[in-house]
Short mmCIF file of C-alpha atoms and ligand atoms in Angstrom, two decimals:
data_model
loop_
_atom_site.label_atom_id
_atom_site.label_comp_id
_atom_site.label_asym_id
_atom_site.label_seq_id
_atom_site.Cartn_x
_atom_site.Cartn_y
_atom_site.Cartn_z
CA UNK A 1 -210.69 -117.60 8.52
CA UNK A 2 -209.21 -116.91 11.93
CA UNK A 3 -208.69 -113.39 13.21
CA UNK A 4 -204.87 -113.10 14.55
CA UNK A 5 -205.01 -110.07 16.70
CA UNK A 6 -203.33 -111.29 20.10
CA UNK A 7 -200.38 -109.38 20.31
CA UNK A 8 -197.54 -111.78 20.09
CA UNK A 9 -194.89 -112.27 23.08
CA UNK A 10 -192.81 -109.88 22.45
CA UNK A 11 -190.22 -109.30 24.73
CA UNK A 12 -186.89 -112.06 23.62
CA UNK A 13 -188.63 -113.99 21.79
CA UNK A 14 -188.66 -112.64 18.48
CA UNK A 15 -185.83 -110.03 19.23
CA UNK A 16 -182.86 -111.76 20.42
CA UNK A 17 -180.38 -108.93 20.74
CA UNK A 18 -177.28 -111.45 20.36
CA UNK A 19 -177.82 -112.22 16.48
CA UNK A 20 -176.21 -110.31 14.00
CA UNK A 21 -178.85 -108.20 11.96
CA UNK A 22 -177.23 -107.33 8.72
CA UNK A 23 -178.13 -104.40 6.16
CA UNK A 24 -180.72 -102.40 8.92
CA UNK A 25 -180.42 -98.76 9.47
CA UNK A 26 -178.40 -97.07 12.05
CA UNK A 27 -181.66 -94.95 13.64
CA UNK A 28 -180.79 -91.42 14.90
CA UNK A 29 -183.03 -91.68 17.56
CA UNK A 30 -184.00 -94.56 19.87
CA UNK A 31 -186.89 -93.16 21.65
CA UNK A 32 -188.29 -92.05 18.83
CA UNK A 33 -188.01 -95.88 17.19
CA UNK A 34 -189.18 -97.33 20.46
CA UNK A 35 -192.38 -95.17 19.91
CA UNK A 36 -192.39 -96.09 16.43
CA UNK A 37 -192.74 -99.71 16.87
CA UNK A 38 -194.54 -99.84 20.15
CA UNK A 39 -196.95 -97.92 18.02
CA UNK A 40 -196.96 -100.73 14.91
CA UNK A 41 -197.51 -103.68 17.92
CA UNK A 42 -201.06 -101.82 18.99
CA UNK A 43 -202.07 -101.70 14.83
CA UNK A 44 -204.29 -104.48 13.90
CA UNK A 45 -203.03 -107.16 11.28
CA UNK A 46 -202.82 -107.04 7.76
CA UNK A 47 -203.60 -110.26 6.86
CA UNK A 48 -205.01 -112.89 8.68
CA UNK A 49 -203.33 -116.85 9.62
CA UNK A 50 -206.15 -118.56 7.98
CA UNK A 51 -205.00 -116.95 4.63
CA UNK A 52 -201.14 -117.33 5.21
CA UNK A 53 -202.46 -121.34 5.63
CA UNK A 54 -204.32 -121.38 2.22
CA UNK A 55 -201.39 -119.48 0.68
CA UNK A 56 -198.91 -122.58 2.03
CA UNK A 57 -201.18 -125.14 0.13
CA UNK A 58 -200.99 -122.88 -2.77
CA UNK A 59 -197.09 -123.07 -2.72
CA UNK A 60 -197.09 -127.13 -1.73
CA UNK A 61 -199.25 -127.54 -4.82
CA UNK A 62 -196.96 -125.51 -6.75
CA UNK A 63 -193.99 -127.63 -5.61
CA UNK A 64 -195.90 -130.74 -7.06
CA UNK A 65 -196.32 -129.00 -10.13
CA UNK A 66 -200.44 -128.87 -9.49
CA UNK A 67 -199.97 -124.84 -9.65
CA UNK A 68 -197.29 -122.38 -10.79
CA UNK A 69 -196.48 -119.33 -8.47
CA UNK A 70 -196.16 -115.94 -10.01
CA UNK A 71 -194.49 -113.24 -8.11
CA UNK A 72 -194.32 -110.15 -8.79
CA UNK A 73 -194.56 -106.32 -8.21
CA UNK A 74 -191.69 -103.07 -7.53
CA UNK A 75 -188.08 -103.49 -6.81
CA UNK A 76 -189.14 -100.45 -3.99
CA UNK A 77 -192.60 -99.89 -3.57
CA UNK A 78 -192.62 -95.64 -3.03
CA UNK A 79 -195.22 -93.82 -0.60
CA UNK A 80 -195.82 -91.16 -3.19
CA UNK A 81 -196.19 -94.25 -6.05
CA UNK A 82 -199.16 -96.08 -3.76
CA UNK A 83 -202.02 -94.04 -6.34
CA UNK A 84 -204.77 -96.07 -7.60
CA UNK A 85 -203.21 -95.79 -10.88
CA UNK A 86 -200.20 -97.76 -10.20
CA UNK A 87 -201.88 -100.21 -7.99
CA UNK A 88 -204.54 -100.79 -10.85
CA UNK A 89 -202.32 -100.89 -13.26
CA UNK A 90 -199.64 -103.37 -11.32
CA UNK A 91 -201.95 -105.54 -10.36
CA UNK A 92 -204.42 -105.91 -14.04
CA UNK A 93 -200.42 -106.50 -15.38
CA UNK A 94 -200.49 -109.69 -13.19
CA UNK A 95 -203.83 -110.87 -13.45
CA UNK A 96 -203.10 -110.59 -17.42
CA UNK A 97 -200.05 -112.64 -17.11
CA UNK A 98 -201.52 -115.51 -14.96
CA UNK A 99 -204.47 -115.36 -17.69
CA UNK A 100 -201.91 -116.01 -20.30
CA UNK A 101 -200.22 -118.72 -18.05
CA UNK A 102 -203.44 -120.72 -16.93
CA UNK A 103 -204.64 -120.59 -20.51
CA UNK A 104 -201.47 -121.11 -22.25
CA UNK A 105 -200.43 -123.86 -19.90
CA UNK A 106 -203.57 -124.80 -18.40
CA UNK A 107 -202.13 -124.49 -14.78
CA UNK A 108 -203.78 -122.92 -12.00
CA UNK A 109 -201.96 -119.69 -11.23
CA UNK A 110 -200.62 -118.62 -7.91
CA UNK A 111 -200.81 -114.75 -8.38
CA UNK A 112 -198.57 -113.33 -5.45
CA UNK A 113 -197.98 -109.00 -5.54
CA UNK A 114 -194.64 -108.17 -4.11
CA UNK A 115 -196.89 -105.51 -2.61
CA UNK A 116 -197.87 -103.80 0.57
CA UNK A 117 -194.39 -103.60 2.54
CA UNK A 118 -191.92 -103.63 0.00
CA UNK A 119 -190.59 -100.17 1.48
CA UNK A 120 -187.15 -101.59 2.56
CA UNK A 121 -183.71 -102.24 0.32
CA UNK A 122 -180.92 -103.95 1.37
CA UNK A 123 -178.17 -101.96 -0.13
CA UNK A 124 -174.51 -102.85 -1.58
CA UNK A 125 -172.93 -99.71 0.09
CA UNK A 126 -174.04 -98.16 3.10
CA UNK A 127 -173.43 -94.42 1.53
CA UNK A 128 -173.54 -92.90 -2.10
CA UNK A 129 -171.81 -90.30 -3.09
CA UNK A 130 -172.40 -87.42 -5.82
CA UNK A 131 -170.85 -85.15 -6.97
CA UNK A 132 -167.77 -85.32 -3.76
CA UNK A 133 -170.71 -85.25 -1.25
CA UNK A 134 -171.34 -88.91 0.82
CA UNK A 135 -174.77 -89.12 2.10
CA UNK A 136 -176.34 -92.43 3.82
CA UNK A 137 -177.87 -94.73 0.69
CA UNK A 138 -181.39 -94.83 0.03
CA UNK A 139 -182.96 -97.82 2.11
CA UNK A 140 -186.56 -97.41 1.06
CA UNK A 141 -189.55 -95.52 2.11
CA UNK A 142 -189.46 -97.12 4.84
CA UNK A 143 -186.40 -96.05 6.05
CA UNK A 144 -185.40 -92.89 4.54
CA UNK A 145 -185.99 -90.52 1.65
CA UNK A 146 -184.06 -90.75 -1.73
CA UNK A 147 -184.17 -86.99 -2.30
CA UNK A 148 -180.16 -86.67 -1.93
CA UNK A 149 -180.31 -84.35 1.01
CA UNK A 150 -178.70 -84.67 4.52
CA UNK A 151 -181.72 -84.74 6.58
CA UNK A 152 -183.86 -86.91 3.68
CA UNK A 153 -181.30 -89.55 3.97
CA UNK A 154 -182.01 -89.81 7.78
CA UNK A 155 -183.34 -92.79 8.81
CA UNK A 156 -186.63 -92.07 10.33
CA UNK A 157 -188.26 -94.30 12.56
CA UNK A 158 -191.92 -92.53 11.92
CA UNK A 159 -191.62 -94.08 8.06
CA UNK A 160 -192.00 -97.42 9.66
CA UNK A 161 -195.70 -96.24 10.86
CA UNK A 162 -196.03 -94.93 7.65
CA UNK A 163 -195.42 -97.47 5.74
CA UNK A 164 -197.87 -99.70 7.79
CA UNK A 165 -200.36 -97.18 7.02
CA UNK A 166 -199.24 -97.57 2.94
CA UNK A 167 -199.40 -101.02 3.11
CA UNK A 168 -202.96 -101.41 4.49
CA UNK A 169 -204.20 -98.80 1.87
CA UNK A 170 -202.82 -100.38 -0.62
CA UNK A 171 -203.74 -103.97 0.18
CA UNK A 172 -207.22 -102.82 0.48
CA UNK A 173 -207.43 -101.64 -2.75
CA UNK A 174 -206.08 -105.15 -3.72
CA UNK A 175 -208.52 -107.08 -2.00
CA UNK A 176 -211.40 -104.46 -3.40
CA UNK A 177 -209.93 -104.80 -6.94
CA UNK A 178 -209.63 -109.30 -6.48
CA UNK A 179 -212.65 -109.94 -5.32
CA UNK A 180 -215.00 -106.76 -5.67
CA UNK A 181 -216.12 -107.73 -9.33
CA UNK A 182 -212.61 -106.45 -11.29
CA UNK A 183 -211.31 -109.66 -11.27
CA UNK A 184 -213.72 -111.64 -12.61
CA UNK A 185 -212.85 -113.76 -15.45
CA UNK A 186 -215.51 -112.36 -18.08
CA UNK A 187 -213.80 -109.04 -17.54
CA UNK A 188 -210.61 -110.49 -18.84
CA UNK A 189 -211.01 -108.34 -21.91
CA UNK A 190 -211.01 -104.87 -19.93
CA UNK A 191 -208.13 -105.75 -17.99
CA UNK A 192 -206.13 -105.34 -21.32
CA UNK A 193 -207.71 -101.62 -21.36
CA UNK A 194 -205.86 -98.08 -20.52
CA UNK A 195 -202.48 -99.78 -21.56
CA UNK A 196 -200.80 -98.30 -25.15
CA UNK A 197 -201.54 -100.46 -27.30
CA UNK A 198 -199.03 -102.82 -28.59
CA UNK A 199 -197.97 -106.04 -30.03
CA UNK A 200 -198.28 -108.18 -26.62
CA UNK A 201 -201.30 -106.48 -26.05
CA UNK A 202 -202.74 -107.51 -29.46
CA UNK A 203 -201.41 -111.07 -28.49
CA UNK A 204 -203.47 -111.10 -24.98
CA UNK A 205 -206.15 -109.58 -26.66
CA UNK A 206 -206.66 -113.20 -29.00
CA UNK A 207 -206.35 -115.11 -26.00
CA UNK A 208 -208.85 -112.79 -24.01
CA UNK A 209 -211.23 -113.15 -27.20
CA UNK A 210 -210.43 -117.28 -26.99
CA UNK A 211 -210.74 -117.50 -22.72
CA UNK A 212 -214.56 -115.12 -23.63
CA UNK A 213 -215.95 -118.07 -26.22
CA UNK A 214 -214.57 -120.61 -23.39
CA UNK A 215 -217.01 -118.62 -20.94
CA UNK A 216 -219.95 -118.37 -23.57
CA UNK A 217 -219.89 -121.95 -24.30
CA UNK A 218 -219.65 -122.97 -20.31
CA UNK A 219 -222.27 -120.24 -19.94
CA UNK A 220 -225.04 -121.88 -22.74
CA UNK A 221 -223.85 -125.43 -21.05
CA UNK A 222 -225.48 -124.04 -17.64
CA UNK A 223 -221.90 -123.13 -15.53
CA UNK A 224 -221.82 -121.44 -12.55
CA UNK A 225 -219.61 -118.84 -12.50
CA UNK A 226 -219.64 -117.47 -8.95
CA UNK A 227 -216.06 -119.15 -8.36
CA UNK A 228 -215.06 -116.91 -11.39
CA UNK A 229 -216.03 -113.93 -9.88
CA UNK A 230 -213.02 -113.41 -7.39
CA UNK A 231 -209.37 -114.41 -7.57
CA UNK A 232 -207.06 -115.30 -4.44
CA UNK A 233 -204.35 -112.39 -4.55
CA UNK A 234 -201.44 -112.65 -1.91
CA UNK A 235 -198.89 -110.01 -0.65
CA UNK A 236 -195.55 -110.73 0.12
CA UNK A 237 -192.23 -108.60 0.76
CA UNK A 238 -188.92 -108.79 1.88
CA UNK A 239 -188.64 -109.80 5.14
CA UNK A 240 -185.60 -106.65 5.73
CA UNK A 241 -186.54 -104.65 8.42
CA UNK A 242 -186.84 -106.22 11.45
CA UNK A 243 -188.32 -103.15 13.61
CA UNK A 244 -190.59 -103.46 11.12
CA UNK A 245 -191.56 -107.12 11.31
CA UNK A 246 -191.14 -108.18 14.58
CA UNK A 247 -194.18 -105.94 16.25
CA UNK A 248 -196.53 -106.97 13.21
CA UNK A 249 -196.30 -110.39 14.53
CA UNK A 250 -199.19 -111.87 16.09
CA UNK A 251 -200.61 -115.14 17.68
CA UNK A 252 -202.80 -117.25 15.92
CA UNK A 253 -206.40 -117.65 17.83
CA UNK A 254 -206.96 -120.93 16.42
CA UNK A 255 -203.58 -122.11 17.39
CA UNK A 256 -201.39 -120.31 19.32
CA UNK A 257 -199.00 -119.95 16.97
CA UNK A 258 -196.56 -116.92 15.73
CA UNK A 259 -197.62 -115.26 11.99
CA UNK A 260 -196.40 -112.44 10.91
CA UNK A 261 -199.48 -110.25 9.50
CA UNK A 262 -197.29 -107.79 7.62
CA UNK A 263 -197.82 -109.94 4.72
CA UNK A 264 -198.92 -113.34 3.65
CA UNK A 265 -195.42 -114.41 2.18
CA UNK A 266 -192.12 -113.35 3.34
CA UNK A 267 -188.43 -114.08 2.02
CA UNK A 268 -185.19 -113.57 3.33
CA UNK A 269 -182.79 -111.63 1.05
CA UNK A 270 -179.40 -112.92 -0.35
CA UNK A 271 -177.84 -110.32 1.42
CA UNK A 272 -178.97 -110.99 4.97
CA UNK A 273 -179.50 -115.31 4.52
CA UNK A 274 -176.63 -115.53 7.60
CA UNK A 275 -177.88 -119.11 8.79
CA UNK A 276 -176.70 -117.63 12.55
CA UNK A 277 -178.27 -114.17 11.90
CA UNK A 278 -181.08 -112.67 13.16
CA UNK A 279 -183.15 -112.80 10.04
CA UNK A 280 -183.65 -116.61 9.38
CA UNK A 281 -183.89 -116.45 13.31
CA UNK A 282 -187.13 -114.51 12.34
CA UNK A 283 -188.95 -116.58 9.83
CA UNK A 284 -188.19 -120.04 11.78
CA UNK A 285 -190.47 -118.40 14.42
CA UNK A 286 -193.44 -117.76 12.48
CA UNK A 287 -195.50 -119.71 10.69
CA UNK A 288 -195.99 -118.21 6.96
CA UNK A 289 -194.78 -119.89 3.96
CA UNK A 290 -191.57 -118.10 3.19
CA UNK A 291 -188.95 -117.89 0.88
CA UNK A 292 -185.04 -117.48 0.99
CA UNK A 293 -182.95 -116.28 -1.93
CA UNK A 294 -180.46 -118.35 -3.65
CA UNK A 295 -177.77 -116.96 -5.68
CA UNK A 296 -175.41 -118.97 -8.02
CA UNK A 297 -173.04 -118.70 -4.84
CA UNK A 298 -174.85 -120.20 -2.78
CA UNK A 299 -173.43 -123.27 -0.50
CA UNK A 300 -175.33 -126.51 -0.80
CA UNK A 301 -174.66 -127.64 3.13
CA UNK A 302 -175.58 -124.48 4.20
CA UNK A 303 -179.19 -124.56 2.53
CA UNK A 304 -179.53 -128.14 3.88
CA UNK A 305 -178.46 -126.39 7.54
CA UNK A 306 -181.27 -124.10 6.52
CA UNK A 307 -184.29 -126.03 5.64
CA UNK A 308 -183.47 -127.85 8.93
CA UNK A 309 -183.48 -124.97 10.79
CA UNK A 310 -186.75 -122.98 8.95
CA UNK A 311 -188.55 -126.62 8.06
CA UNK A 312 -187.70 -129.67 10.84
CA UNK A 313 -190.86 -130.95 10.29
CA UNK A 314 -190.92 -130.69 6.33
CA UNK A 315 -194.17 -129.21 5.58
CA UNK A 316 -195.92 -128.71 2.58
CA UNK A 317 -195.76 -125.06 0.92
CA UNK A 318 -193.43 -124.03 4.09
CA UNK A 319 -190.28 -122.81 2.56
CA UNK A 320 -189.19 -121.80 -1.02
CA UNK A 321 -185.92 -121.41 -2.39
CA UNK A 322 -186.25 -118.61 -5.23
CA UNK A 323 -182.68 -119.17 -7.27
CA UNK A 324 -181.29 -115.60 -8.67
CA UNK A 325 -178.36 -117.16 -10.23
CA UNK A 326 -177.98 -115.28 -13.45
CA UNK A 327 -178.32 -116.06 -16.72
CA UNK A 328 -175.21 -117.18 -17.45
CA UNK A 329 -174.69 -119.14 -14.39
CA UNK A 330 -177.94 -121.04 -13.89
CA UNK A 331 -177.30 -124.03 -15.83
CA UNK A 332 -173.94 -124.72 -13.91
CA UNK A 333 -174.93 -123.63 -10.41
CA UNK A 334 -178.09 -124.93 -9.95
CA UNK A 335 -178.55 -128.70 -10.87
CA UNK A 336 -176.08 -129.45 -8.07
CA UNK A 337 -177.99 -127.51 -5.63
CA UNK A 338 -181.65 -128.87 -6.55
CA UNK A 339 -179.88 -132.44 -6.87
CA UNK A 340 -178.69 -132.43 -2.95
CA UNK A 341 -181.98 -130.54 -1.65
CA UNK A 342 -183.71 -133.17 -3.22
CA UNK A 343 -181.64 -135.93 -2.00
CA UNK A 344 -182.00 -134.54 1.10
CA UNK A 345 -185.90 -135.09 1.12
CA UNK A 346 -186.72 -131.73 1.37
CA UNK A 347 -190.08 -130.57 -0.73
CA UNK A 348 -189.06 -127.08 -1.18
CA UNK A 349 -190.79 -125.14 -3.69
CA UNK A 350 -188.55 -123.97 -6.42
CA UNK A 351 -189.19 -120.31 -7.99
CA UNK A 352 -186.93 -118.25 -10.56
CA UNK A 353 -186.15 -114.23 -10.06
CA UNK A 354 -184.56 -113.75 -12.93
CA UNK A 355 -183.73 -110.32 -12.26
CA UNK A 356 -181.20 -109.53 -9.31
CA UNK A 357 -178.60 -111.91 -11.14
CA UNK A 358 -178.93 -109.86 -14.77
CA UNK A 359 -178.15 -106.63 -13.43
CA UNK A 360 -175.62 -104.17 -15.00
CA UNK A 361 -174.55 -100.71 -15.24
CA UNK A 362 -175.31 -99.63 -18.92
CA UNK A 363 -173.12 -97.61 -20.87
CA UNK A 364 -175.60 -94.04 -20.37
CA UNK A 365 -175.23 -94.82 -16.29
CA UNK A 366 -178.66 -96.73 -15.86
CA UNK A 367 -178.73 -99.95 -13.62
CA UNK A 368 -180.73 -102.50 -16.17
CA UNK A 369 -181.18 -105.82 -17.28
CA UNK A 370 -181.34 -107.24 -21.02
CA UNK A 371 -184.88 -109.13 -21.52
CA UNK A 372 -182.87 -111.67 -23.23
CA UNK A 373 -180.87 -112.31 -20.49
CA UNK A 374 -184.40 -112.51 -18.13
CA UNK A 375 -185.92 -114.74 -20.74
CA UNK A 376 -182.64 -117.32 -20.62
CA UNK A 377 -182.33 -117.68 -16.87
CA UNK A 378 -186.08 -118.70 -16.61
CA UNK A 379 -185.51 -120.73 -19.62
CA UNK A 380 -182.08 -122.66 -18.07
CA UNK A 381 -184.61 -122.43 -15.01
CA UNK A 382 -186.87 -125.12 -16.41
CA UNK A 383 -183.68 -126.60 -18.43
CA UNK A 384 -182.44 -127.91 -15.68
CA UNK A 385 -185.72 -128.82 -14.04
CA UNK A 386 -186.80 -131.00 -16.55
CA UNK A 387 -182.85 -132.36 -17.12
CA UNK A 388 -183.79 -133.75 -13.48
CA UNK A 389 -187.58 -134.49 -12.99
CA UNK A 390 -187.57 -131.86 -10.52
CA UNK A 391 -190.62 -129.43 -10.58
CA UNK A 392 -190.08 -125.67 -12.02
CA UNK A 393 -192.79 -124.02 -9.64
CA UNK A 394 -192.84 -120.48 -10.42
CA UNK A 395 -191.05 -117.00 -10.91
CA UNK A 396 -190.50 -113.94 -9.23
CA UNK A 397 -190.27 -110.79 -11.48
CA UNK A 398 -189.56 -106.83 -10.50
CA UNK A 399 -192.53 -105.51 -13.12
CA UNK A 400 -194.69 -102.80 -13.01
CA UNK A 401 -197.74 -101.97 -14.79
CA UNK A 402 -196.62 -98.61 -16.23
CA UNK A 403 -194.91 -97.97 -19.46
CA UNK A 404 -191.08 -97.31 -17.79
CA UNK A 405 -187.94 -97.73 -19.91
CA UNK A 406 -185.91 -99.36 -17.29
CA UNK A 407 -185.02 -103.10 -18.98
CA UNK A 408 -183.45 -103.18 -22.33
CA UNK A 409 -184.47 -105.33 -25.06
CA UNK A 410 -187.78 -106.81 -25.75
CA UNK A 411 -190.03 -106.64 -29.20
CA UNK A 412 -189.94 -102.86 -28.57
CA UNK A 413 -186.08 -103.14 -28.37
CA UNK A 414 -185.81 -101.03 -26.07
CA UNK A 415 -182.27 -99.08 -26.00
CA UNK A 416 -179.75 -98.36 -23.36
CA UNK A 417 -180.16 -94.72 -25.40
CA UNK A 418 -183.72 -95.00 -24.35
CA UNK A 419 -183.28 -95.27 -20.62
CA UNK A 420 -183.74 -91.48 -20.34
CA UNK A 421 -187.03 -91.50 -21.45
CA UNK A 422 -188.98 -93.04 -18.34
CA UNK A 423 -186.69 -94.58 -16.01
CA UNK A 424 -188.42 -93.97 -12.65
CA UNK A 425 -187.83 -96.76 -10.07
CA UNK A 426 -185.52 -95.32 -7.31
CA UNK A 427 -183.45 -99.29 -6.91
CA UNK A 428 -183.84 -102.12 -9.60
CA UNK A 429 -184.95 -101.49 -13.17
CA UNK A 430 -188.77 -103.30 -13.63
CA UNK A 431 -189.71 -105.15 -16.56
CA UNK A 432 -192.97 -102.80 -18.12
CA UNK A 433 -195.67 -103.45 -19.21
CA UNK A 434 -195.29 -105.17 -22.98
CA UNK A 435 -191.95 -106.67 -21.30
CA UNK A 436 -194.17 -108.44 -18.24
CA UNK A 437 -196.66 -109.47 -20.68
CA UNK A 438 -194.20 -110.97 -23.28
CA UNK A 439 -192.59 -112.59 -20.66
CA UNK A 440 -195.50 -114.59 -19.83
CA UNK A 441 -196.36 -116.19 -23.25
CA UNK A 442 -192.64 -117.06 -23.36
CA UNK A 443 -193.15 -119.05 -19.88
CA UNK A 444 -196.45 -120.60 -21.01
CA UNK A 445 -194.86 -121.74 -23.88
CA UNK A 446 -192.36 -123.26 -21.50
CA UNK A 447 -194.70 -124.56 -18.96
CA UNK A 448 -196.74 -126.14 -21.35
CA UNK A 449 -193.47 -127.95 -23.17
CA UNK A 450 -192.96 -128.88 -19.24
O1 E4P B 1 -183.24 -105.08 -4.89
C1 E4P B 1 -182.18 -105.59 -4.58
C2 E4P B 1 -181.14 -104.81 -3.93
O2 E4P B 1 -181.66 -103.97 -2.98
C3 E4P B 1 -180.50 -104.01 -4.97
O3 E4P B 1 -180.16 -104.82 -6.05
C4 E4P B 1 -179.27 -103.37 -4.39
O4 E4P B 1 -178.84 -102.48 -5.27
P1 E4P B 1 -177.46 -101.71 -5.11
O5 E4P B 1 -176.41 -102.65 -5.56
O6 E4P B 1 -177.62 -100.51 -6.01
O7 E4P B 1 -177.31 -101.31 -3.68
C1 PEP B 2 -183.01 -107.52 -2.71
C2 PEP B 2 -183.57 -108.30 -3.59
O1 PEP B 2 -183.06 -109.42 -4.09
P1 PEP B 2 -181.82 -110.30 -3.63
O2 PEP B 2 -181.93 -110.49 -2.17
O3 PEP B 2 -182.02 -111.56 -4.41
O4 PEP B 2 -180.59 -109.56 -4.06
C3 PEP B 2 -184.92 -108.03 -4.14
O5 PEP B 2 -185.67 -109.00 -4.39
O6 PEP B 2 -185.24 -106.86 -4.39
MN1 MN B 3 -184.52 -105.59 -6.52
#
């Protein structure tokens, strides 16, 4: 594993002050952000190049259908939510699902947190307003506080070091929790522990029982288990804030190249996709596998214009095109759009957020989404995969591990009248727990039919 830790070239390079840079905050102060990120450039890397590489074969495989990617994590990671309890509890919610996965479907598992840096939002308005009072919008931890005060809602360059500071705490309890002993597949039993219990924890507890006689029988046959032991575990975040991202970039020892080390995987948002902005700018400089958002309206020459410009060279695992279409526009928009790319050559690697197309305003005031509806877009997801012999390679899911009442619907049936009871994310509503969990024996029943 190489050790990026050169700072990168900074000056034009990777901050072109001609390009459009939608959806960033207007900062009070400029001296105090040119302190700010002057202060991030000196910090040391959060990941390294070597691991962004093995993360890119990860996603190639998963675009040949050798692998399946599963993304997931907070809409808006919070400073004050970075405990061990959430982090535990997040990431035993994923390494549960990709058990379910790899054994329902027999597929390796990609296990990706959107983790460690998610601390910015793009926003649909630039204020909100209660109560006949107009405040700046929440932007995320990162920028600002969502306490609805004037001076919380100023943007504050100094959250930027903080949330570097957030990021490396938490992704070092990550890496303790992957590959200090908690992951290790004859544990798959506890990871099922400290949740309520319920009926999709009943379910993973057969398969946990099933995936232990596996291991007992491998065991008396003489296997070695030390590849068991750890799991690969990858961070990845929006790639939103630029005075953010551009001084965590760094050059690669090995090869002189540009990675960001704010996070293994990055994607660029629906919101700020501008083919002549400064954002896809960004990623086409560095060399991480990233990701760019698709919605439903989406046009088809201007993703071709964009894998040209973020993958001339068409490599493997380089760029992935995570659809958010809806679930009641999926199977109209998207066989068109993974018909062209495909014509086209392109090997992109094609994952499903079934979320950020499925939201609405419920009836009691709550922003959710319907499990049913989440369930049907990543089932038209693989509908129209399989209509074309095109590869379904993974999804991306705003979950956490905790037991919220944010999403409607699922075998708890879940009520908008039940919103109240333990809605807490501050932007999207998360699937919980039992939701995240049922979700992934519905997808291993899919990848498995695949
Ligand atoms: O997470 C995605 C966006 O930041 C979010 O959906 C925007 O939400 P808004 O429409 O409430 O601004
Ligand atoms: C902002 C997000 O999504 P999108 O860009 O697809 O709206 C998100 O993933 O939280
Ligand atoms: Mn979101």
């Amino acid at each position: 594993m190489s050790i990026t830790t050169d700072p990168a070239p900074m000056a034009g390079l990777l901050a072109p002050d001609d390009l459009p840079a939608a959806q960033q905050p207007t900062w009070p102060d400029a001296a105090a952000l040119q302190s700010a990120v002057a202060t991030l450039a000196t910090y040391p890397p959060l990941v390294f190049a070597g691991e962004c590489d093995v993360l890119k074969t990860r996603m190639a495989a998963a675009a040949r259908g050798e692998a399946f990617v599963l993304q997931g994590g907070d809409c808006a990671e919070t400073f004050a939510g970075a405990s061990a309890d959430n982090i535990k509890n997040r990431v035993k919610t994923i390494l549960q699902m990709a058990a379910v996965l790899t054994y329902g479907a027999s597929v390796p598992v990609v296990k990706v947190g959107r983790m460690a840096g998610q601390y910015a939002k793009p926003r649909s308005s630039d204020v909100e307003t209660r109560d006949g009072v107009t405040l700046p919008a929440y932007r995320g931890d990162m920028v600002n506080d969502y306490d609805f005060s004037a001076p919380s809602r100023e943007p504050d360059p100094q959250r930027l070091v903080r949330g570097y500071h957030a990021s490396s705490a938490t992704l070092n309890l990550v890496r303790a929790f992957t590959t200090g002993g908690f992951a290790d597949l004859r544990y798959v039993h506890d990871w099922n522990k400290g949740f309520v219990s319920n009926a999709a924890n009943a379910r993973y507890e057969k398969i946990a029982r099933d995936i232990d006689k596996a291991m007992k029988f491998m065991a008396a046959c003489g296997a070695d288990f030390e590849a068991m032991k750890t799991t690969e575990f990858f961070a990845a975040h929006e790639a939103l804030l630029l005075d953010y991202e551009r001084p965590l970039v760094r050059t690669d020892s090995r090869t002189g190249e540009l990675y960001s080390t704010s996070a293994h995987f990055l994607w660029v948002g629906e919101r700020t996709r501008d083919l002549a902005g400064a954002h896809i700018d960004f990623v086409s400089r560095i060399r991480n596998p990233i990701g760019v958002k698709v919605s439903a309206g989406a046009d088809v020459d201007d993703l071709l214009r964009m894998i040209d410009a973020l993958d001339p060279t068409r490599e493997p695992g380089r760029l992935t095109f995570i659809t958010r279409m809806g679930a009641g526009r999926i199977r109209e928009a998207l066989p068109s759009i993974v018909e062209k790319v495909t014509a086209s050559g392109a090997q992109v690697t094609w994952v499903c957020d079934p979320m950020h197309g499925n939201t609405f305003s419920s009836a009691s005031g709550y922003k959710t989404r319907d499990f049913e509806d989440v369930v049907d877009e990543v089932r038209g997801f693989f509908e129209v995969h399989q209509g074309l012999g095109t590869v379904p390679g993974g999804i991306h899911v705003e979950l956490t591990g905790n037991d919220v009442t944010e999403c409607i619907g699922g075998s708890e049936k879940i009520l908008d009248a039940d919103l109240a009871n333990n809605y807490e994310s501050l932007c999207d509503p998360r699937l919980n727990h039992q939701q995240s969990l049922e979700l992934a024996f519905l997808v291993a029943e899919m990848l498995s039919r695949d």
